[in-house]
mmCIF file of C-alpha atoms in Angstrom:
data_model
loop_
_atom_site.group_PDB
_atom_site.id
_atom_site.type_symbol
_atom_site.label_atom_id
_atom_site.label_comp_id
_atom_site.label_asym_id
_atom_site.label_seq_id
_atom_site.Cartn_x
_atom_site.Cartn_y
_atom_site.Cartn_z
ATOM 1 C CA UNK A 1 -18.870 -25.169 101.065
ATOM 2 C CA UNK A 2 -16.803 -22.696 99.028
ATOM 3 C CA UNK A 3 -13.611 -24.583 99.884
ATOM 4 C CA UNK A 4 -15.173 -27.845 98.698
ATOM 5 C CA UNK A 5 -16.142 -26.241 95.388
ATOM 6 C CA UNK A 6 -12.610 -24.894 95.032
ATOM 7 C CA UNK A 7 -11.027 -28.375 95.365
ATOM 8 C CA UNK A 8 -13.770 -30.329 93.521
ATOM 9 C CA UNK A 9 -12.306 -29.881 89.989
ATOM 10 C CA UNK A 10 -8.902 -31.073 91.191
ATOM 11 C CA UNK A 11 -10.445 -34.122 92.872
ATOM 12 C CA UNK A 12 -12.353 -35.005 89.717
ATOM 13 C CA UNK A 13 -9.312 -34.391 87.491
ATOM 14 C CA UNK A 14 -11.034 -31.647 85.519
ATOM 15 C CA UNK A 15 -8.758 -28.989 84.068
ATOM 16 C CA UNK A 16 -5.517 -30.703 85.028
ATOM 17 C CA UNK A 17 -2.968 -31.602 82.350
ATOM 18 C CA UNK A 18 -2.677 -35.358 81.723
ATOM 19 C CA UNK A 19 -0.217 -37.099 83.971
ATOM 20 C CA UNK A 20 3.070 -38.044 82.377
ATOM 21 C CA UNK A 21 4.952 -41.244 83.174
ATOM 22 C CA UNK A 22 8.253 -39.390 82.776
ATOM 23 C CA UNK A 23 9.548 -37.646 85.879
ATOM 24 C CA UNK A 24 9.320 -33.904 85.649
ATOM 25 C CA UNK A 25 12.211 -31.696 86.640
ATOM 26 C CA UNK A 26 11.978 -28.396 88.350
ATOM 27 C CA UNK A 27 10.714 -25.476 86.255
ATOM 28 C CA UNK A 28 14.185 -23.970 86.308
ATOM 29 C CA UNK A 29 15.701 -27.139 84.811
ATOM 30 C CA UNK A 30 13.300 -27.163 81.859
ATOM 31 C CA UNK A 31 13.888 -23.450 81.262
ATOM 32 C CA UNK A 32 17.652 -24.017 81.223
ATOM 33 C CA UNK A 33 17.283 -26.974 78.837
ATOM 34 C CA UNK A 34 15.242 -24.950 76.368
ATOM 35 C CA UNK A 35 17.604 -21.995 76.639
ATOM 36 C CA UNK A 36 20.591 -24.177 75.778
ATOM 37 C CA UNK A 37 18.855 -25.882 72.849
ATOM 38 C CA UNK A 38 20.266 -24.910 69.451
ATOM 39 C CA UNK A 39 18.395 -22.149 67.658
ATOM 40 C CA UNK A 40 16.141 -23.277 64.861
ATOM 41 C CA UNK A 41 17.375 -22.470 61.394
ATOM 42 C CA UNK A 42 15.397 -19.840 59.486
ATOM 43 C CA UNK A 43 12.672 -21.010 57.167
ATOM 44 C CA UNK A 44 13.914 -21.384 53.613
ATOM 45 C CA UNK A 45 12.292 -19.187 50.983
ATOM 46 C CA UNK A 46 10.010 -21.137 48.650
ATOM 47 C CA UNK A 47 11.252 -21.860 45.163
ATOM 48 C CA UNK A 48 9.737 -19.774 42.396
ATOM 49 C CA UNK A 49 7.158 -21.466 40.184
ATOM 50 C CA UNK A 50 6.608 -20.553 36.554
ATOM 51 C CA UNK A 51 3.133 -20.015 35.155
ATOM 52 C CA UNK A 52 1.903 -20.582 31.634
ATOM 53 C CA UNK A 53 -0.556 -18.121 30.140
ATOM 54 C CA UNK A 54 -2.619 -18.889 27.033
ATOM 55 C CA UNK A 55 -2.828 -15.891 24.702
ATOM 56 C CA UNK A 56 -6.315 -14.438 24.214
ATOM 57 C CA UNK A 57 -7.605 -12.037 21.553
ATOM 58 C CA UNK A 58 -6.086 -8.570 21.996
ATOM 59 C CA UNK A 59 -3.149 -9.706 24.126
ATOM 60 C CA UNK A 60 0.318 -8.278 23.621
ATOM 61 C CA UNK A 61 3.527 -9.150 25.412
ATOM 62 C CA UNK A 62 3.367 -5.753 27.104
ATOM 63 C CA UNK A 63 -0.181 -6.353 28.382
ATOM 64 C CA UNK A 64 0.764 -9.820 29.627
ATOM 65 C CA UNK A 65 3.866 -8.465 31.376
ATOM 66 C CA UNK A 66 1.776 -5.777 33.095
ATOM 67 C CA UNK A 67 -0.921 -8.271 34.087
ATOM 68 C CA UNK A 68 1.586 -10.543 35.828
ATOM 69 C CA UNK A 69 3.858 -7.798 37.127
ATOM 70 C CA UNK A 70 7.010 -8.926 35.342
ATOM 71 C CA UNK A 71 9.431 -6.814 33.307
ATOM 72 C CA UNK A 72 8.671 -6.936 29.583
ATOM 73 C CA UNK A 73 12.234 -7.930 28.695
ATOM 74 C CA UNK A 74 12.148 -10.803 31.205
ATOM 75 C CA UNK A 75 8.928 -12.060 29.595
ATOM 76 C CA UNK A 76 10.416 -11.819 26.102
ATOM 77 C CA UNK A 77 13.628 -13.568 27.216
ATOM 78 C CA UNK A 78 11.696 -16.404 28.877
ATOM 79 C CA UNK A 79 9.812 -17.092 25.639
ATOM 80 C CA UNK A 80 12.538 -16.703 22.988
ATOM 81 C CA UNK A 81 12.418 -20.382 22.018
ATOM 82 C CA UNK A 82 8.639 -20.597 21.511
ATOM 83 C CA UNK A 83 7.832 -17.019 20.454
ATOM 84 C CA UNK A 84 10.722 -15.753 18.299
ATOM 85 C CA UNK A 85 8.890 -12.535 17.344
ATOM 86 C CA UNK A 86 7.270 -11.019 20.454
ATOM 87 C CA UNK A 87 5.326 -8.590 18.251
ATOM 88 C CA UNK A 88 3.385 -11.463 16.679
ATOM 89 C CA UNK A 89 1.298 -13.429 19.149
ATOM 90 C CA UNK A 90 -1.341 -15.893 18.027
ATOM 91 C CA UNK A 91 -4.471 -16.767 19.993
ATOM 92 C CA UNK A 92 -3.712 -19.977 21.860
ATOM 93 C CA UNK A 93 0.063 -19.402 22.085
ATOM 94 C CA UNK A 94 1.434 -20.427 25.460
ATOM 95 C CA UNK A 95 3.502 -17.740 27.153
ATOM 96 C CA UNK A 96 5.750 -18.741 30.033
ATOM 97 C CA UNK A 97 5.530 -16.201 32.844
ATOM 98 C CA UNK A 98 8.935 -16.091 34.543
ATOM 99 C CA UNK A 99 8.726 -16.427 38.288
ATOM 100 C CA UNK A 100 10.637 -14.044 40.459
ATOM 101 C CA UNK A 101 12.311 -15.367 43.584
ATOM 102 C CA UNK A 102 10.724 -13.863 46.676
ATOM 103 C CA UNK A 103 13.003 -11.831 48.906
ATOM 104 C CA UNK A 104 10.957 -12.434 52.063
ATOM 105 C CA UNK A 105 8.310 -14.741 53.376
ATOM 106 C CA UNK A 106 4.739 -13.589 52.851
ATOM 107 C CA UNK A 107 3.168 -12.081 55.943
ATOM 108 C CA UNK A 108 6.522 -11.554 57.661
ATOM 109 C CA UNK A 109 7.764 -8.037 58.140
ATOM 110 C CA UNK A 110 11.512 -7.489 57.813
ATOM 111 C CA UNK A 111 13.336 -7.056 61.099
ATOM 112 C CA UNK A 112 14.472 -3.496 61.916
#
């Protein structure tokens, strides 16, 4: 009875991978094919995206730079055309937050 229960799933087709119409090679042949396949190229780093911040009451360029983690001079340089005097912000001004290019993919630790 135990032997019948052992072979019953195979007879009913339960738990078996679907049959393929393509002939399958020996396990060694598929391992050699995958080993000789060209290595995948590394994932490209995503392009940086700029943000636009709308100035609120009490904001300064320094506070905005700290909030977004960008150097103050980079923030001033990115907004020279629209905010010629960085010491004079008006409520509602739009400040472009320069995006920094990531040096690694998120969640991936650098290799040793």
